[in-house]
Coordinates of C-alpha atoms in Angstrom, one line a residue:
M40 CA 68.1 103.9 90.7
S41 CA 65.6 101.6 92.4
G42 CA 66.7 98.8 94.7
P43 CA 65.2 95.7 96.3
S44 CA 61.9 96.1 98.1
Q45 CA 61.6 95.8 101.8
T46 CA 60.8 92.2 102.1
A47 CA 61.4 90.5 105.4
I48 CA 64.2 88.0 105.6
P49 CA 63.6 85.5 107.0
A50 CA 59.8 85.5 106.5
E51 CA 59.0 84.9 110.2
D52 CA 59.3 87.9 112.5
Q53 CA 61.4 87.6 115.7
V54 CA 59.9 88.6 119.0
S55 CA 61.7 89.3 122.2
G56 CA 59.9 90.9 125.2
P57 CA 57.7 93.9 124.3
T58 CA 59.5 94.5 121.0
A59 CA 59.2 92.5 117.8
W60 CA 61.6 93.0 114.9
R61 CA 62.4 91.7 111.4
V62 CA 65.5 91.6 109.2
L63 CA 65.2 93.5 105.9
R64 CA 67.5 94.2 103.0
V65 CA 68.2 97.9 102.9
P66 CA 66.4 99.4 99.9
V67 CA 68.5 101.4 97.4
P68 CA 66.8 104.8 97.1
D69 CA 66.9 107.2 94.2
S70 CA 68.3 109.9 96.6
L71 CA 69.0 110.3 100.3
D72 CA 65.9 112.5 100.5
A73 CA 63.6 109.8 99.2
P74 CA 61.2 108.0 101.6
E75 CA 63.0 104.7 100.7
A76 CA 66.2 106.1 102.2
W77 CA 65.0 105.2 105.7
G78 CA 67.2 102.1 105.7
V79 CA 70.4 104.0 104.8
H80 CA 69.7 106.6 107.5
G81 CA 68.9 103.9 110.0
T82 CA 72.1 102.1 109.2
V83 CA 74.0 105.3 109.9
R84 CA 72.2 105.9 113.2
V85 CA 73.1 102.5 114.5
G86 CA 76.7 102.8 113.3
E87 CA 77.1 106.1 115.1
A88 CA 75.7 104.6 118.3
V89 CA 78.1 101.6 118.1
D90 CA 81.1 103.9 117.4
R91 CA 80.3 106.2 120.3
E92 CA 80.2 103.3 122.6
I93 CA 83.6 101.9 121.4
H94 CA 85.5 105.1 120.5
G95 CA 83.7 107.9 122.2
H96 CA 83.2 109.7 118.9
T97 CA 81.8 109.3 115.4
D98 CA 84.9 110.1 113.3
L99 CA 84.9 106.7 111.7
A100 CA 81.1 106.1 111.3
L101 CA 79.9 105.8 107.8
D102 CA 77.7 108.7 106.7
A103 CA 74.6 108.3 104.5
A104 CA 76.4 109.1 101.2
T105 CA 79.1 106.5 101.8
T106 CA 76.6 103.9 102.9
L107 CA 74.5 104.5 99.7
V108 CA 77.5 104.5 97.4
S109 CA 78.7 101.2 98.9
M110 CA 75.6 99.6 97.5
T111 CA 75.8 101.1 94.0
A112 CA 79.4 101.9 93.1
Q113 CA 82.1 99.4 92.1
Q114 CA 79.8 96.4 92.4
E115 CA 81.8 94.7 89.6
Y116 CA 84.7 94.6 92.2
K117 CA 82.8 94.0 95.4
K118 CA 79.1 93.4 95.7
T119 CA 77.7 94.8 98.9
V120 CA 74.4 93.8 100.5
R121 CA 73.2 95.8 103.5
L122 CA 70.8 94.5 106.1
V123 CA 68.8 96.1 108.9
A124 CA 66.8 94.8 111.9
V125 CA 63.7 96.9 112.2
A126 CA 61.6 97.0 115.4
Y127 CA 57.9 97.4 115.6
G128 CA 55.4 96.7 118.4
A129 CA 56.3 98.7 121.5
R130 CA 59.0 100.7 119.7
G131 CA 58.2 100.8 116.0
G132 CA 54.4 100.7 115.4
E133 CA 52.8 98.4 112.9
P134 CA 54.8 95.8 110.9
D135 CA 53.1 96.6 107.6
R136 CA 53.9 100.3 107.5
T137 CA 57.1 101.7 105.9
P138 CA 59.8 101.8 108.6
A139 CA 61.5 104.9 109.8
A140 CA 65.2 105.3 110.4
S141 CA 64.4 105.4 114.1
D142 CA 63.0 101.9 113.9
V143 CA 66.4 100.4 112.9
V144 CA 67.9 98.6 115.9
G145 CA 70.7 96.7 114.1
R146 CA 72.7 96.7 110.8
G147 CA 74.5 94.1 108.8
M148 CA 76.7 94.0 105.8
V149 CA 77.8 91.3 103.4
G150 CA 80.7 92.0 101.0
L151 CA 81.3 89.7 98.1
P152 CA 84.6 90.2 96.2
Q153 CA 84.1 89.8 92.5
K154 CA 87.7 89.7 91.0
G155 CA 90.1 88.3 93.6
N156 CA 89.2 86.3 96.7
T157 CA 85.9 85.0 95.3
H158 CA 85.9 82.3 97.9
V159 CA 85.6 84.9 100.6
A160 CA 82.6 86.8 102.0
I161 CA 82.9 89.7 104.5
V162 CA 80.1 89.6 107.0
Y163 CA 79.4 92.1 109.7
A164 CA 76.6 92.6 112.2
G165 CA 76.2 95.5 114.6
V166 CA 73.4 96.2 117.1
D167 CA 72.3 99.4 118.8
P168 CA 73.7 99.1 122.4
D169 CA 70.2 99.6 123.8
H170 CA 68.9 96.5 122.0
R171 CA 71.5 93.9 122.6
G172 CA 70.8 90.5 124.1
Q173 CA 67.6 90.1 122.1
G174 CA 68.9 88.0 119.3
V175 CA 69.2 90.9 116.8
G176 CA 72.8 90.3 116.1
T177 CA 72.2 86.6 115.6
A178 CA 69.5 87.1 113.1
L179 CA 71.6 89.6 111.1
W180 CA 74.5 87.2 111.2
E181 CA 72.4 84.2 110.1
E182 CA 71.0 86.1 107.1
G183 CA 74.5 87.4 106.2
L184 CA 75.7 83.8 106.4
R185 CA 72.9 82.6 104.2
I186 CA 73.7 85.2 101.5
A187 CA 77.4 84.2 101.6
R188 CA 76.6 80.5 101.3
E189 CA 74.2 81.2 98.4
A190 CA 77.0 83.0 96.7
G191 CA 79.2 79.9 97.0
R192 CA 81.7 81.4 99.5
T193 CA 83.6 79.1 101.8
V194 CA 85.5 81.5 104.0
I195 CA 83.8 84.2 106.1
L196 CA 85.8 87.2 107.4
S197 CA 84.6 89.6 110.0
D198 CA 86.1 92.1 112.5
S199 CA 85.3 93.7 115.9
S200 CA 86.7 96.8 117.5
H201 CA 87.9 97.0 121.1
S202 CA 89.0 99.8 123.4
P203 CA 91.3 99.6 125.2
E204 CA 93.6 96.7 124.3
P205 CA 93.6 94.4 127.4
P206 CA 96.8 93.5 129.2
A207 CA 98.2 90.0 128.7
G208 CA 96.7 87.5 131.0
P209 CA 93.7 85.1 131.4
G210 CA 91.2 87.8 130.4
A211 CA 92.8 88.3 127.0
L212 CA 92.8 86.4 123.7
E213 CA 96.2 86.5 122.1
S214 CA 96.7 86.9 118.3
P215 CA 98.3 83.8 116.7
T216 CA 100.8 86.2 115.1
G217 CA 102.2 86.8 118.5
S218 CA 101.3 90.5 118.5
G219 CA 98.2 92.0 119.9
R220 CA 95.2 90.8 122.0
V221 CA 91.5 91.4 122.5
P222 CA 89.3 91.1 125.6
L223 CA 87.7 87.7 126.1
D224 CA 84.7 89.2 128.0
D225 CA 83.8 91.7 125.2
P226 CA 80.4 91.0 123.4
G227 CA 82.1 91.0 120.0
T228 CA 84.7 88.5 121.1
R229 CA 82.1 86.2 122.7
F230 CA 79.8 86.4 119.7
A231 CA 82.6 85.5 117.2
L232 CA 83.9 82.6 119.3
S233 CA 80.4 81.3 119.8
R234 CA 79.9 81.2 116.0
G235 CA 83.1 79.2 115.4
F236 CA 85.4 82.0 114.3
S237 CA 89.1 81.9 115.0
L238 CA 91.2 85.0 115.7
E239 CA 93.8 85.4 113.0
Q240 CA 95.2 88.9 113.5
V241 CA 95.0 92.0 115.6
M242 CA 95.1 95.5 114.0
R243 CA 96.2 98.5 115.9
H244 CA 94.1 101.6 115.4
S245 CA 96.2 104.7 116.1
A246 CA 95.5 108.4 115.9
I247 CA 97.5 111.6 115.8
S248 CA 96.4 115.2 116.6
L249 CA 97.3 117.8 113.9
P250 CA 99.4 119.7 113.4
P251 CA 102.2 117.3 114.5
R252 CA 105.3 118.5 116.3
Q253 CA 107.2 120.4 113.6
D254 CA 110.6 119.8 115.1
V255 CA 110.0 116.1 115.2
V256 CA 108.7 116.1 111.6
A257 CA 111.6 118.2 110.4
R258 CA 114.1 115.8 111.8
L259 CA 112.4 112.7 110.4
R260 CA 111.9 114.4 107.0
E261 CA 115.6 115.2 106.8
A262 CA 116.7 111.7 107.7
A263 CA 114.2 110.1 105.2
R264 CA 115.4 112.4 102.4
A265 CA 119.0 111.5 103.1
A266 CA 118.2 107.8 103.0
A267 CA 116.3 108.0 99.8
A268 CA 118.9 110.4 98.3
D269 CA 118.5 111.1 94.6
R270 CA 117.4 107.5 93.9
Y271 CA 113.8 108.3 94.6
R272 CA 111.5 111.2 93.6
V273 CA 108.2 112.0 95.4
H274 CA 105.0 113.0 93.4
L275 CA 101.8 114.3 95.0
W276 CA 98.3 113.9 93.6
Q277 CA 95.0 115.2 94.8
D278 CA 91.6 113.6 93.9
T279 CA 93.0 111.9 90.8
V280 CA 95.7 109.5 89.7
P281 CA 97.3 110.9 86.5
E282 CA 96.8 108.8 83.4
D283 CA 100.6 108.6 82.9
W284 CA 100.9 106.8 86.3
I285 CA 97.6 104.9 86.5
D286 CA 98.9 101.5 85.5
E287 CA 101.9 101.8 87.9
F288 CA 99.5 102.8 90.7
A289 CA 97.3 99.8 90.0
V290 CA 100.4 97.6 90.5
L291 CA 100.9 99.2 94.0
E292 CA 97.3 98.6 94.9
T293 CA 97.6 94.9 93.8
R294 CA 100.7 94.5 95.8
M295 CA 98.9 95.8 98.9
S296 CA 97.1 92.4 98.9
T297 CA 100.3 90.4 98.8
D298 CA 102.9 92.5 100.5
A299 CA 101.0 93.7 103.6
P300 CA 100.8 91.4 106.6
S301 CA 97.6 89.4 106.8
G302 CA 98.2 86.9 109.6
G303 CA 96.4 83.7 109.0
L304 CA 93.6 85.1 106.8
D305 CA 92.9 83.1 103.7
L306 CA 93.4 85.9 101.2
E307 CA 94.8 85.8 97.7
E308 CA 96.0 88.5 95.4
D309 CA 93.3 91.2 94.8
P310 CA 94.0 92.4 91.2
W311 CA 93.8 96.1 90.3
D312 CA 93.9 97.6 86.8
A313 CA 93.5 101.2 85.5
D314 CA 89.7 100.9 85.3
R315 CA 89.5 99.9 88.9
V316 CA 91.7 102.9 89.9
R317 CA 89.4 105.2 88.0
A318 CA 86.3 103.6 89.5
A319 CA 87.8 104.0 93.0
S320 CA 88.5 107.7 92.4
R321 CA 84.9 108.3 91.2
S322 CA 83.6 106.5 94.3
F323 CA 85.5 108.9 96.6
A324 CA 83.9 111.8 94.7
D325 CA 80.4 110.3 94.9
R326 CA 80.8 109.8 98.7
G327 CA 81.7 113.5 99.1
Q328 CA 85.3 112.7 100.0
G329 CA 88.7 113.9 98.8
Y330 CA 92.1 112.3 98.9
L331 CA 95.8 112.9 98.7
I332 CA 98.4 110.4 97.5
A333 CA 102.2 110.7 97.8
V334 CA 104.2 108.2 95.6
A335 CA 107.9 107.4 95.5
E336 CA 109.3 107.0 92.0
H337 CA 112.4 104.9 91.6
V338 CA 114.4 107.3 89.3
A339 CA 116.6 104.7 87.6
T340 CA 113.6 102.6 86.4
G341 CA 110.8 105.1 86.3
R342 CA 108.7 102.7 88.3
L343 CA 106.7 103.4 91.5
A344 CA 108.2 102.0 94.6
G345 CA 105.7 103.0 97.3
F346 CA 102.9 105.3 98.2
S347 CA 100.8 106.6 101.1
M348 CA 97.2 107.8 100.8
V349 CA 94.7 109.6 103.0
S350 CA 91.1 110.4 102.5
Y351 CA 88.8 113.0 104.1
P352 CA 85.1 113.7 104.2
H353 CA 84.3 117.2 103.0
D354 CA 81.5 117.6 105.6
R355 CA 83.8 116.7 108.5
P356 CA 86.6 119.2 108.1
E357 CA 88.6 117.9 111.1
V358 CA 88.7 114.2 110.2
V359 CA 91.3 112.4 108.1
V360 CA 91.5 108.6 107.5
Q361 CA 94.8 106.9 106.5
E362 CA 94.1 104.6 103.6
D363 CA 96.9 102.4 102.3
T364 CA 100.7 102.9 102.8
L365 CA 103.0 100.5 101.1
V366 CA 106.7 100.2 100.1
L367 CA 107.4 97.3 97.7
R368 CA 109.5 94.6 99.3
E369 CA 112.3 95.2 96.7
H370 CA 112.6 98.9 97.7
R371 CA 112.5 98.6 101.5
G372 CA 115.4 99.9 103.6
H373 CA 115.5 103.4 102.3
Q374 CA 112.9 105.1 104.7
L375 CA 110.5 105.4 101.8
G376 CA 107.5 104.8 104.1
M377 CA 108.5 107.7 106.3
L378 CA 109.2 109.8 103.2
V379 CA 105.8 109.4 101.6
K380 CA 103.9 109.7 104.9
I381 CA 105.6 113.0 105.7
A382 CA 104.9 114.2 102.2
V383 CA 101.2 113.6 102.7
L384 CA 101.3 115.4 106.1
D385 CA 103.0 118.4 104.5
E386 CA 100.5 118.5 101.6
L387 CA 97.6 118.0 103.9
A388 CA 98.6 121.0 106.0
R389 CA 98.7 123.1 102.8
V390 CA 95.4 122.0 101.1
R391 CA 93.3 121.2 104.1
P392 CA 94.4 123.2 107.1
S393 CA 91.2 122.4 109.0
S394 CA 92.4 118.8 109.5
R395 CA 92.8 118.0 113.2
R396 CA 93.4 114.3 113.5
I397 CA 94.3 111.3 111.4
H398 CA 93.2 107.7 112.1
T399 CA 95.2 104.8 110.8
W400 CA 95.3 101.0 111.2
N401 CA 98.3 98.6 111.1
A402 CA 98.8 94.9 111.8
Q403 CA 100.2 94.6 115.3
E404 CA 103.1 92.5 113.9
N405 CA 104.0 95.2 111.4
R406 CA 106.6 96.7 113.6
H407 CA 108.3 98.7 110.9
M408 CA 105.1 100.7 110.0
L409 CA 104.2 101.0 113.7
A410 CA 107.6 102.4 114.4
I411 CA 107.1 105.1 111.7
N412 CA 103.7 106.1 113.1
E413 CA 105.0 106.1 116.7
A414 CA 108.0 108.4 115.6
L415 CA 105.5 110.8 114.0
G416 CA 103.4 110.9 117.2
F417 CA 100.5 108.5 116.6
E418 CA 99.1 107.0 119.7
V419 CA 97.1 103.8 120.3
A420 CA 93.3 104.4 120.1
S421 CA 91.9 100.9 120.0
V422 CA 92.4 97.4 118.4
D423 CA 90.5 95.5 115.8
A424 CA 90.2 91.7 115.9
E425 CA 90.3 90.0 112.4
W426 CA 88.1 86.9 112.5
Q427 CA 87.9 84.0 110.1
L428 CA 85.4 81.1 109.7
R429 CA 85.8 78.3 107.3
L430 CA 82.5 76.8 106.2
A431 CA 82.1 73.1 105.8

């Protein structure tokens, strides 16, 4: 599948000191081995550099397969445009040659929801730590904003990661939700505020080393099973959602957009149906990832009341990422969140014993879910700022 050509956007190159650079759309290559895959691999390289600086590891960095699939799969639900800043001159050679992955000094992304929240664009810009302060991030941001405006979007969302969370005081920006803060002197914070963004929410990034303490898990499992009693039944699925349950699962995914805390973000319902669930499942496979889902069935009605899902890259056998966990409002108070999370932990130990750590994110004001994670042994790793900009 051929993608857009490597035309410079904007047309005029940017020059800072000995290095000149230009912003390009990432070409969509036929394969990751094709010469046109330079933009995908350059995006990955910058992402890994940024993650090492923030987190000290690359567990969360997008790999090449995931980056490519994001530009080709599920575009009917969210169109994704990826951008790169490419250096030449002292670093990258001549401007008219095909760039190399090593020439990429910044990356950007524009996400355009196509079903729900069609007033929103997600815009992100990240710069190689060695090339900050040269206007690279600004150029990526301005091109992302141009794409968003051209698509008719009126609300821009973005995020930034920070480690550690700062203490309360004059050096911290407090979340308007009353929970969580980010450092005022961080480059990501300064950039967002200078562009007119407002902080709407802070997410806590937590991690747990595996295996967890078995005595703790056994105690929590027993209590959760007692609270759920015979009113709820747990089902486990790996790499597929059974057709008998696919419509019910789509309801849970839709409710994630309305039942989970979102602070002051201008977000509406994001509708899911069976086709979208199937498309998401194919996308995991295309990215080289597997997943596990535990759902809680309300026995009396035969309806799903909650779920927890994790995914894992097959080429990083130690890493697991918590996807969504949700208990519908009408079924809360029965420890179902703990029940399905422990069910996933138990199944993960059985089918993927190489797993050594799980990463998860929760709104800082979501004390109930944070309490579940803390009880299981999750510890704070970093915080994410959720930013919003309303366009005139």
